[in-house]
GROMACS .gro file of C-alpha atoms in nm:
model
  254
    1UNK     CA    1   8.290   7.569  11.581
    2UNK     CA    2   8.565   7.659  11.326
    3UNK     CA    3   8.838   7.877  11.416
    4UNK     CA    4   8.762   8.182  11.307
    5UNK     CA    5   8.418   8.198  11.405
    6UNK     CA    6   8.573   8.141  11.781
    7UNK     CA    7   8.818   8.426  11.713
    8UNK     CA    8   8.588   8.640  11.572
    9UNK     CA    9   8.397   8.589  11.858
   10UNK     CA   10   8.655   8.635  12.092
   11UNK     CA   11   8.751   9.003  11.898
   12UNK     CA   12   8.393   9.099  11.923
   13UNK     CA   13   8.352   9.034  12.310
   14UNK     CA   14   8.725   9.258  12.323
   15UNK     CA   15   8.525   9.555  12.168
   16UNK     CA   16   8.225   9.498  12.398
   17UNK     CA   17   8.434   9.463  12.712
   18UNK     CA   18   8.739   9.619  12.660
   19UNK     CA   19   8.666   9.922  12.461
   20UNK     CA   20   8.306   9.958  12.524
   21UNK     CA   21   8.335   9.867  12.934
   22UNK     CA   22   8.739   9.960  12.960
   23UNK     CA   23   8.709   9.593  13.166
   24UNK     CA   24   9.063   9.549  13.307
   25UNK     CA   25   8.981   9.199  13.435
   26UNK     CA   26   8.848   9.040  13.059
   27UNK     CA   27   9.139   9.201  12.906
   28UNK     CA   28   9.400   9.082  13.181
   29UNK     CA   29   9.237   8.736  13.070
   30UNK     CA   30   9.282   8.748  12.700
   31UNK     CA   31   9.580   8.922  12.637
   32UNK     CA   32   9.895   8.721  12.603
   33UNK     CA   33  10.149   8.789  12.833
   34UNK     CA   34  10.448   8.799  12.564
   35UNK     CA   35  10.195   9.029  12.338
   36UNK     CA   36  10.384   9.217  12.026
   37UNK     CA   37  10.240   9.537  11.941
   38UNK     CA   38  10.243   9.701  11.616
   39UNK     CA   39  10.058  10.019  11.703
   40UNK     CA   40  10.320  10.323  11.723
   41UNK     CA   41  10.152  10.517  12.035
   42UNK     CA   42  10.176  10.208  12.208
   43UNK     CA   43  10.406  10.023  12.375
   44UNK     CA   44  10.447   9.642  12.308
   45UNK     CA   45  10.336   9.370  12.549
   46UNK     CA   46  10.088   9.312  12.788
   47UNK     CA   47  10.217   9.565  13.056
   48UNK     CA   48  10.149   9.856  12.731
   49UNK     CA   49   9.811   9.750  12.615
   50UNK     CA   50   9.749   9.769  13.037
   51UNK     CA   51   9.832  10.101  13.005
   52UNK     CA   52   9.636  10.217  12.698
   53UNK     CA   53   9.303  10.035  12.900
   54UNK     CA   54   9.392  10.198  13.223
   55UNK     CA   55   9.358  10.546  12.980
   56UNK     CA   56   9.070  10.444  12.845
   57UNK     CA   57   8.922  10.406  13.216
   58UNK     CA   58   9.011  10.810  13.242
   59UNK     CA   59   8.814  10.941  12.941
   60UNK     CA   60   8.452  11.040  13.024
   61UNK     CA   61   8.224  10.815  12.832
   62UNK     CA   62   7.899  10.948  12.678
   63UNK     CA   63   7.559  10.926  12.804
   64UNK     CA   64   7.420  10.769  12.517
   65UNK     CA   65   7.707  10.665  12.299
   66UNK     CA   66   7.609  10.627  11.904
   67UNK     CA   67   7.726  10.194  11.854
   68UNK     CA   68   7.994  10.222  11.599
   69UNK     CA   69   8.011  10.067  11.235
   70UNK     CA   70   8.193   9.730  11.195
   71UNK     CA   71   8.280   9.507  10.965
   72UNK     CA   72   8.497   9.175  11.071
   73UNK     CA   73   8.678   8.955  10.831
   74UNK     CA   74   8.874   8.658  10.977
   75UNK     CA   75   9.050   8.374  10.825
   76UNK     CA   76   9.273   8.103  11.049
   77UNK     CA   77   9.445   8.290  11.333
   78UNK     CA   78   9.329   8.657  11.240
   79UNK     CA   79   9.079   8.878  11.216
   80UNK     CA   80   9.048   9.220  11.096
   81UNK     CA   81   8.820   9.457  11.189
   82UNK     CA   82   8.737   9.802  10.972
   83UNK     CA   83   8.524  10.021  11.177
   84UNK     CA   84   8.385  10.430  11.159
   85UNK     CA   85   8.462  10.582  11.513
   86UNK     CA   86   8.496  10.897  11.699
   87UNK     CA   87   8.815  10.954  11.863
   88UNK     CA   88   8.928  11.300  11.983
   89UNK     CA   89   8.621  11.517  11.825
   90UNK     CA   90   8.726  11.337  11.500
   91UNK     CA   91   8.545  11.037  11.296
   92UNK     CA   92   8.824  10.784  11.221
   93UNK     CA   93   8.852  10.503  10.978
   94UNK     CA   94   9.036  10.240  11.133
   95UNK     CA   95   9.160   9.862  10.987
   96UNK     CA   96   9.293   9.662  11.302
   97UNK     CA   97   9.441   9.329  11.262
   98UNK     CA   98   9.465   9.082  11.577
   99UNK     CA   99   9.662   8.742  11.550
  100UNK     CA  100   9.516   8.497  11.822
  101UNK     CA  101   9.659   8.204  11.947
  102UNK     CA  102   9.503   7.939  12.206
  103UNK     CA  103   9.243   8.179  12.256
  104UNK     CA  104   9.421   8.500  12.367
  105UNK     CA  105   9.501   8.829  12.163
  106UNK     CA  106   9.890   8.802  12.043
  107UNK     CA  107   9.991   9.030  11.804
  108UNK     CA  108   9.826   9.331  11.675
  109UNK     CA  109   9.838   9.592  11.345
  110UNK     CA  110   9.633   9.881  11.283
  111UNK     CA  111   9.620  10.195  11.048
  112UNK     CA  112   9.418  10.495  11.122
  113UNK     CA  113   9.291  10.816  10.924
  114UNK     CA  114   9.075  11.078  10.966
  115UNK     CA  115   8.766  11.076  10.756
  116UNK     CA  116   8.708  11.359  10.539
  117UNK     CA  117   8.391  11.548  10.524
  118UNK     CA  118   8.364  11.480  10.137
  119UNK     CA  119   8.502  11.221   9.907
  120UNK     CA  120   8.545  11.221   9.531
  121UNK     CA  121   8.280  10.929   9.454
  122UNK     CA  122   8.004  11.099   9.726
  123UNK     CA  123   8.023  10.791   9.941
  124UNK     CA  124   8.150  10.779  10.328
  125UNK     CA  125   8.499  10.572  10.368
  126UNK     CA  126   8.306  10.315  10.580
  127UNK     CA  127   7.987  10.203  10.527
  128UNK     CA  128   7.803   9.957  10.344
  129UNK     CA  129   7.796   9.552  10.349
  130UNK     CA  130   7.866   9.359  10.616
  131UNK     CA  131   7.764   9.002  10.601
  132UNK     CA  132   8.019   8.739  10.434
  133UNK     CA  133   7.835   8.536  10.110
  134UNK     CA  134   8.076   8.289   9.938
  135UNK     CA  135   8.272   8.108  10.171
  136UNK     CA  136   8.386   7.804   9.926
  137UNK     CA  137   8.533   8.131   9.708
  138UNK     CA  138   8.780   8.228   9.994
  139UNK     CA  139   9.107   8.131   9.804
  140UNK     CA  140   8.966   8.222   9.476
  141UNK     CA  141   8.933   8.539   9.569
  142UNK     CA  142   9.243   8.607   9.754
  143UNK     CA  143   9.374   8.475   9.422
  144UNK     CA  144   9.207   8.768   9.203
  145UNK     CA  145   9.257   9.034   9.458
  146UNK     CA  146   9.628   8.913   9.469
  147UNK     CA  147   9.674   8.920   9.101
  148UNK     CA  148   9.524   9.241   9.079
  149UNK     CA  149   9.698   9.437   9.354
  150UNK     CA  150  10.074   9.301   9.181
  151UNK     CA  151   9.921   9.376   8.817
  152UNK     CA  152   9.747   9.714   8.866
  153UNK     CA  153   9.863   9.904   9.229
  154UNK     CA  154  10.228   9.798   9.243
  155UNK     CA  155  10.300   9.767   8.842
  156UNK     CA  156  10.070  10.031   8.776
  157UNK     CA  157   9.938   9.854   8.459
  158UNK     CA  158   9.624  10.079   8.391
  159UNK     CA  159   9.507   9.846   8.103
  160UNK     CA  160   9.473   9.547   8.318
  161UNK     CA  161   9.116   9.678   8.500
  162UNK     CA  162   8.902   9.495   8.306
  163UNK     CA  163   9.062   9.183   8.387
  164UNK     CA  164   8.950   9.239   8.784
  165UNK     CA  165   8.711   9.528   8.857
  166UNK     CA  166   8.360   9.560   8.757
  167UNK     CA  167   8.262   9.867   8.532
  168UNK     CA  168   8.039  10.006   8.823
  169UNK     CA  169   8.273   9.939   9.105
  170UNK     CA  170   8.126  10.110   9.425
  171UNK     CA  171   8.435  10.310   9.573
  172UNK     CA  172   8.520  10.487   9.939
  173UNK     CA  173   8.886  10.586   9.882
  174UNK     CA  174   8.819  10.963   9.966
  175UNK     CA  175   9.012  11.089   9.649
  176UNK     CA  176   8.869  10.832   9.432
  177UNK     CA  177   8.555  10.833   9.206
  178UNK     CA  178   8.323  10.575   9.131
  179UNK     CA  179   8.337  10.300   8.857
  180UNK     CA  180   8.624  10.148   8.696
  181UNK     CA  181   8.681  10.512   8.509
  182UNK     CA  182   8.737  10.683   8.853
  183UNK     CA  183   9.006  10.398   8.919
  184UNK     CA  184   9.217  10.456   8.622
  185UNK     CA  185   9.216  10.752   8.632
  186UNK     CA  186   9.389  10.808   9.009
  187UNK     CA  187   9.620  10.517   8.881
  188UNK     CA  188   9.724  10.722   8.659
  189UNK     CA  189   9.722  11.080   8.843
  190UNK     CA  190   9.804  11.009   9.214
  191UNK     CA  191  10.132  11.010   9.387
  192UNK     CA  192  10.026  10.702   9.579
  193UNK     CA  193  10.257  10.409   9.520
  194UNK     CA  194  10.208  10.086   9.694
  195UNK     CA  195  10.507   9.853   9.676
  196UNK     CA  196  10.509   9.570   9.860
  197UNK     CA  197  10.271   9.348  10.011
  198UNK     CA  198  10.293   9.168  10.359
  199UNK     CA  199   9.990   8.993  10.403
  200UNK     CA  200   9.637   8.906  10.269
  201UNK     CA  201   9.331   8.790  10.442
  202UNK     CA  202   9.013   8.679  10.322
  203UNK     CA  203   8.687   8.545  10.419
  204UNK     CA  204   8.439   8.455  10.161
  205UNK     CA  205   8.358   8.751   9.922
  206UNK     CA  206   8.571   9.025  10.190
  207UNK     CA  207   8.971   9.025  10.127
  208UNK     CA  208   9.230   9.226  10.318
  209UNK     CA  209   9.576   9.319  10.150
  210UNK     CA  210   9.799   9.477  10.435
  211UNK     CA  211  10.080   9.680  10.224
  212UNK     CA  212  10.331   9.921  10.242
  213UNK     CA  213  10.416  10.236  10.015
  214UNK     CA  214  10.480  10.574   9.960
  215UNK     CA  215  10.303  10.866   9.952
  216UNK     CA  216  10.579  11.150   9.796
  217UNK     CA  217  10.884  11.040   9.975
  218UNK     CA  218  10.689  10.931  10.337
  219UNK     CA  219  10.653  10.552  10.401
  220UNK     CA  220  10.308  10.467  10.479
  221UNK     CA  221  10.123  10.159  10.587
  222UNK     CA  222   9.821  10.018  10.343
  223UNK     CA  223   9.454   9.835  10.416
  224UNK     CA  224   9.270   9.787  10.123
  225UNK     CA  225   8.949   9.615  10.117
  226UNK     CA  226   8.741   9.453   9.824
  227UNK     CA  227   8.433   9.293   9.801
  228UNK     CA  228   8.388   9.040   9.536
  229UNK     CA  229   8.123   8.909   9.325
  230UNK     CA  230   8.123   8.659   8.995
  231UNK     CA  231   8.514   8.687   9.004
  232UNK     CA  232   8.482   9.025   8.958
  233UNK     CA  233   8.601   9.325   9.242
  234UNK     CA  234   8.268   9.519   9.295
  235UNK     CA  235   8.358   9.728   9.594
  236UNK     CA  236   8.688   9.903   9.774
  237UNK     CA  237   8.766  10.067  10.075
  238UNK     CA  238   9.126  10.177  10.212
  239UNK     CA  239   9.291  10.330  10.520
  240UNK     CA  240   9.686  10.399  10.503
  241UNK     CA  241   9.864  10.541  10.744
  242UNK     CA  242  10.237  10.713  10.794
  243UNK     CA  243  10.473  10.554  10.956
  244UNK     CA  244  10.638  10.749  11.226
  245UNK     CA  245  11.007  10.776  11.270
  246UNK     CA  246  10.962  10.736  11.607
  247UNK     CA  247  10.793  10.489  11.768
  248UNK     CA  248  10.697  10.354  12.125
  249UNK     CA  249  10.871  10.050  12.034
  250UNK     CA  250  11.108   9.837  11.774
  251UNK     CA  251  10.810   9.632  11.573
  252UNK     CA  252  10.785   9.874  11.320
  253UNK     CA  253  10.378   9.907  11.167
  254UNK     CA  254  10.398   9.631  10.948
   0.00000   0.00000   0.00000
């Protein structure tokens, strides 16, 4: 099998076992002993992701828990995964990114927010599609989604929509609406700047840009998601995230 389909695999089996079972011995197995962390509650290694299981182990685990929503992307040696969870009475949108190498978890990213009871386009910030179409279009689209995040997010060059997003573009950004309207206009309203990007990721019609920006004067860490169809971005979903000045370790988020 190809490498990300063993990787995304391997991620799936960590959800099942290590969040869903808090199973010490699978995780003791598959995490890398010189593991970098970019979480900011957590500390880096294998000796702090220990720690966050061995918490996990102390939480009292519902009687008939609802299974969460999940979408994985993965591409080479990573693999995202955007879920819809509950985490301290709240519903949380989470993006985490995992780097695996020779079959054990290596590095990890994540952003989290809180999801609001009511967003500007009537549509929940995760939900929808799931399965990956259009595998031969992997680098195309990474190619349009690149393109457009440069053109229209950093450069802020409201004219260039048409040249990327489809007219009825389905959106979950809470304070976004719908449609290419609803995109121009927070372009041209919101106080949301996004300035640099680090990485993207991309499998099929599903691409990944990990960012960073500001939001006022507070640095914040970006995952925006598209799905593509006919060269044309047809569906977005984000979670950002501030950036602490204090952290549990020197990584930094991004």
């Amino acid at each position: 099998m190809s490498e990300h389909i063993n990787n995304t695999q391997l991620i799936r089996e960590v959800y099942r076992r290590i969040f869903g079972q808090a199973d010490v011995e699978f995780a003791n197995k598959v995490i890398a002993e010189d593991y970098i962390q970019h979480n900011p509650m957590i500390k880096t290694g294998k000796a702090g992701v220990m720690e966050f299981i061995g918490y996990l182990t102390s939480i009292p685990r519902p009687a008939n828990p609802v299974k969460p929503f999940m979408r994985f992307i993965a591409e080479g040696p990573y693999v995202i995964v955007h879920s819809s969870m509950p985490w301290q009475n709240q519903q949380n949108a989470t993006v985490d990114l995992y780097r695996i190498q020779d079959g054990k978890l290596t590095e990890h990213w994540d952003a989290v927010e809180i999801e609001p009871s009511s967003t500007a386009s009537g549509n929940p910030m995760v939900e929808g599609p799931v399965e990956i179409e259009d595998t031969g279009y992997t680098e195309q689209n990474k190619s349009i989604v690149r393109k457009f995040y440069e053109d229209v997010f950093i450069s802020q060059h409201r004219t260039s929509l048409d040249n990327y997003v489809d007219p009825a573009l389905i959106q979950h950004l809470p304070e976004v609406a719908n449609g290419q309207a609803g995109l121009q206009e927070y372009i041209s309203t919101t106080t949301v700047v996004r300035t640099r990007i680090h990485r993207i990721i991309g499998e099929g019609n599903f691409v990944v840009v990990q960012a960073e920006g500001k939001v006022k004067n507070d640095s914040y860490v970006f995952y925006d998601l598209f799905r593509l169809s006919k060269e044309k971005i047809v569906e977005q979903w984000g979670v950002k995230q501030a950036i602490p000045a204090t952290m549990a370790h020197s990584n930094g988020m991004l």
